Amino acid sequence: QVQLVESGGGLVQPGGSLRLSCVASTSNNIAAMGWYRQAPGNQRELVARIRDGPNIMYADSVKGRFNISRHRTRNTVYLQMNDLKPDDTAVYYCIAHHHSGYAYWGQGTQVTVSS
C-alpha cells in the first residue's frame, strides 16, 4: 500500500505559476510517478510522468510550460507549472506506478486559473 499526499494547488491569475508536490509513503518498488488532471465534464488526462533514467513525458498541451521532477530521498514528485492558462483549471492527481503493475492515486488538489 502506498499513500500519496498532494499539496500546492490554489487560485492563480493567467500567466502565473504554481508548484505541486506529492509525497509518497515509500519509494520502494515505485517504477514511475506522475500527474493527471480532470476538469469538470472531462475525462482524467495525463499531464506528465517521470520514470528512472530519467524518462519524462508531457502532454502536448503543457510542453514548454510544465516541468516534472522527482526527489527520491524525499519520496516526492513535483510539478512546476508556469504560464498557466484558464484551460489548465482542473483537479490535479498524483499517481504512483508500482512494479507489480498496480497504480496508486492521491486525493487530488484543485488548481484554478482565473483573473
XYZ file of C-alpha atoms in Angstrom:
115
model
C 0.000 0.000 0.000
C 1.328 3.430 -0.985
C -0.215 6.638 0.326
C 0.164 9.823 -1.708
C -0.439 13.322 -0.376
C -0.615 16.277 -2.761
C -0.242 19.954 -1.956
C 0.360 23.257 -3.694
C -2.879 23.869 -5.554
C -4.763 27.147 -5.424
C -6.045 30.138 -7.337
C -3.692 31.927 -9.715
C -4.068 34.526 -12.440
C -3.376 33.673 -16.087
C 0.355 33.750 -16.735
C 1.147 32.870 -13.145
C 2.935 29.873 -11.660
C 2.272 27.145 -9.117
C 4.284 24.192 -7.867
C 2.505 20.998 -6.906
C 4.107 18.481 -4.575
C 3.243 14.837 -3.970
C 4.794 12.935 -1.093
C 4.678 9.146 -1.202
C 4.759 6.976 1.912
C 7.545 4.963 0.279
C 9.668 4.953 -2.885
C 10.249 1.197 -2.689
C 9.204 -0.613 -5.879
C 7.802 2.551 -7.437
C 8.554 2.409 -11.161
C 7.167 5.796 -12.114
C 5.279 8.767 -10.726
C 3.233 11.371 -12.466
C 0.364 13.810 -12.574
C -3.071 13.605 -14.128
C -5.785 16.240 -14.191
C -9.531 16.286 -14.570
C -11.632 19.293 -15.442
C -15.426 19.315 -14.910
C -17.141 17.303 -17.619
C -13.849 15.956 -18.965
C -12.028 12.673 -18.640
C -8.931 12.421 -16.490
C -5.858 13.050 -18.643
C -2.142 12.505 -18.245
C -0.167 15.710 -17.674
C 3.354 14.429 -17.047
C 5.165 11.270 -15.962
C 8.692 10.523 -14.814
C 10.488 7.183 -14.688
C 14.010 6.365 -13.569
C 16.595 7.368 -16.160
C 15.094 9.896 -16.107
C 12.494 9.166 -18.722
C 9.998 12.014 -18.855
C 6.908 12.643 -20.920
C 4.482 15.568 -21.096
C 1.108 16.142 -22.624
C 1.391 18.326 -25.713
C -0.755 20.986 -24.074
C 1.793 21.588 -21.296
C 5.129 21.124 -23.081
C 7.426 24.078 -22.521
C 5.338 25.340 -19.596
C 5.341 22.499 -17.033
C 8.297 20.662 -15.539
C 8.142 17.405 -13.579
C 10.906 16.322 -11.224
C 11.412 13.669 -8.582
C 13.359 13.784 -5.339
C 13.950 10.155 -4.451
C 15.228 10.526 -0.937
C 12.208 12.659 -0.040
C 9.805 10.299 -1.847
C 8.458 13.385 -3.580
C 7.470 14.331 -7.109
C 6.971 17.945 -8.130
C 5.106 19.636 -10.944
C 6.277 23.160 -11.662
C 3.578 24.900 -13.693
C 4.422 28.166 -15.450
C 2.476 30.466 -17.769
C -0.770 28.986 -16.520
C -3.878 29.319 -18.666
C -7.578 29.098 -17.823
C -7.657 25.736 -19.642
C -5.256 24.381 -17.004
C -8.020 24.677 -14.415
C -8.671 21.191 -13.040
C -8.206 18.876 -10.108
C -4.655 17.534 -10.300
C -3.980 13.990 -9.127
C -0.674 12.387 -8.284
C -0.121 8.784 -9.388
C 2.497 6.200 -8.437
C 3.039 3.112 -10.579
C 4.169 0.087 -8.569
C 6.411 -2.542 -10.173
C 3.535 -5.009 -9.646
C 1.518 -3.026 -12.169
C -0.808 -1.510 -9.599
C -1.335 2.255 -9.619
C -1.934 4.354 -6.525
C -3.711 7.727 -6.604
C -3.640 10.780 -4.401
C -6.760 12.604 -3.268
C -6.310 15.484 -5.725
C -5.593 19.188 -5.409
C -7.586 21.957 -7.094
C -5.855 24.355 -9.486
C -7.898 27.320 -10.662
C -6.555 29.795 -13.220
C -8.702 32.889 -13.386
C -8.464 36.662 -13.370
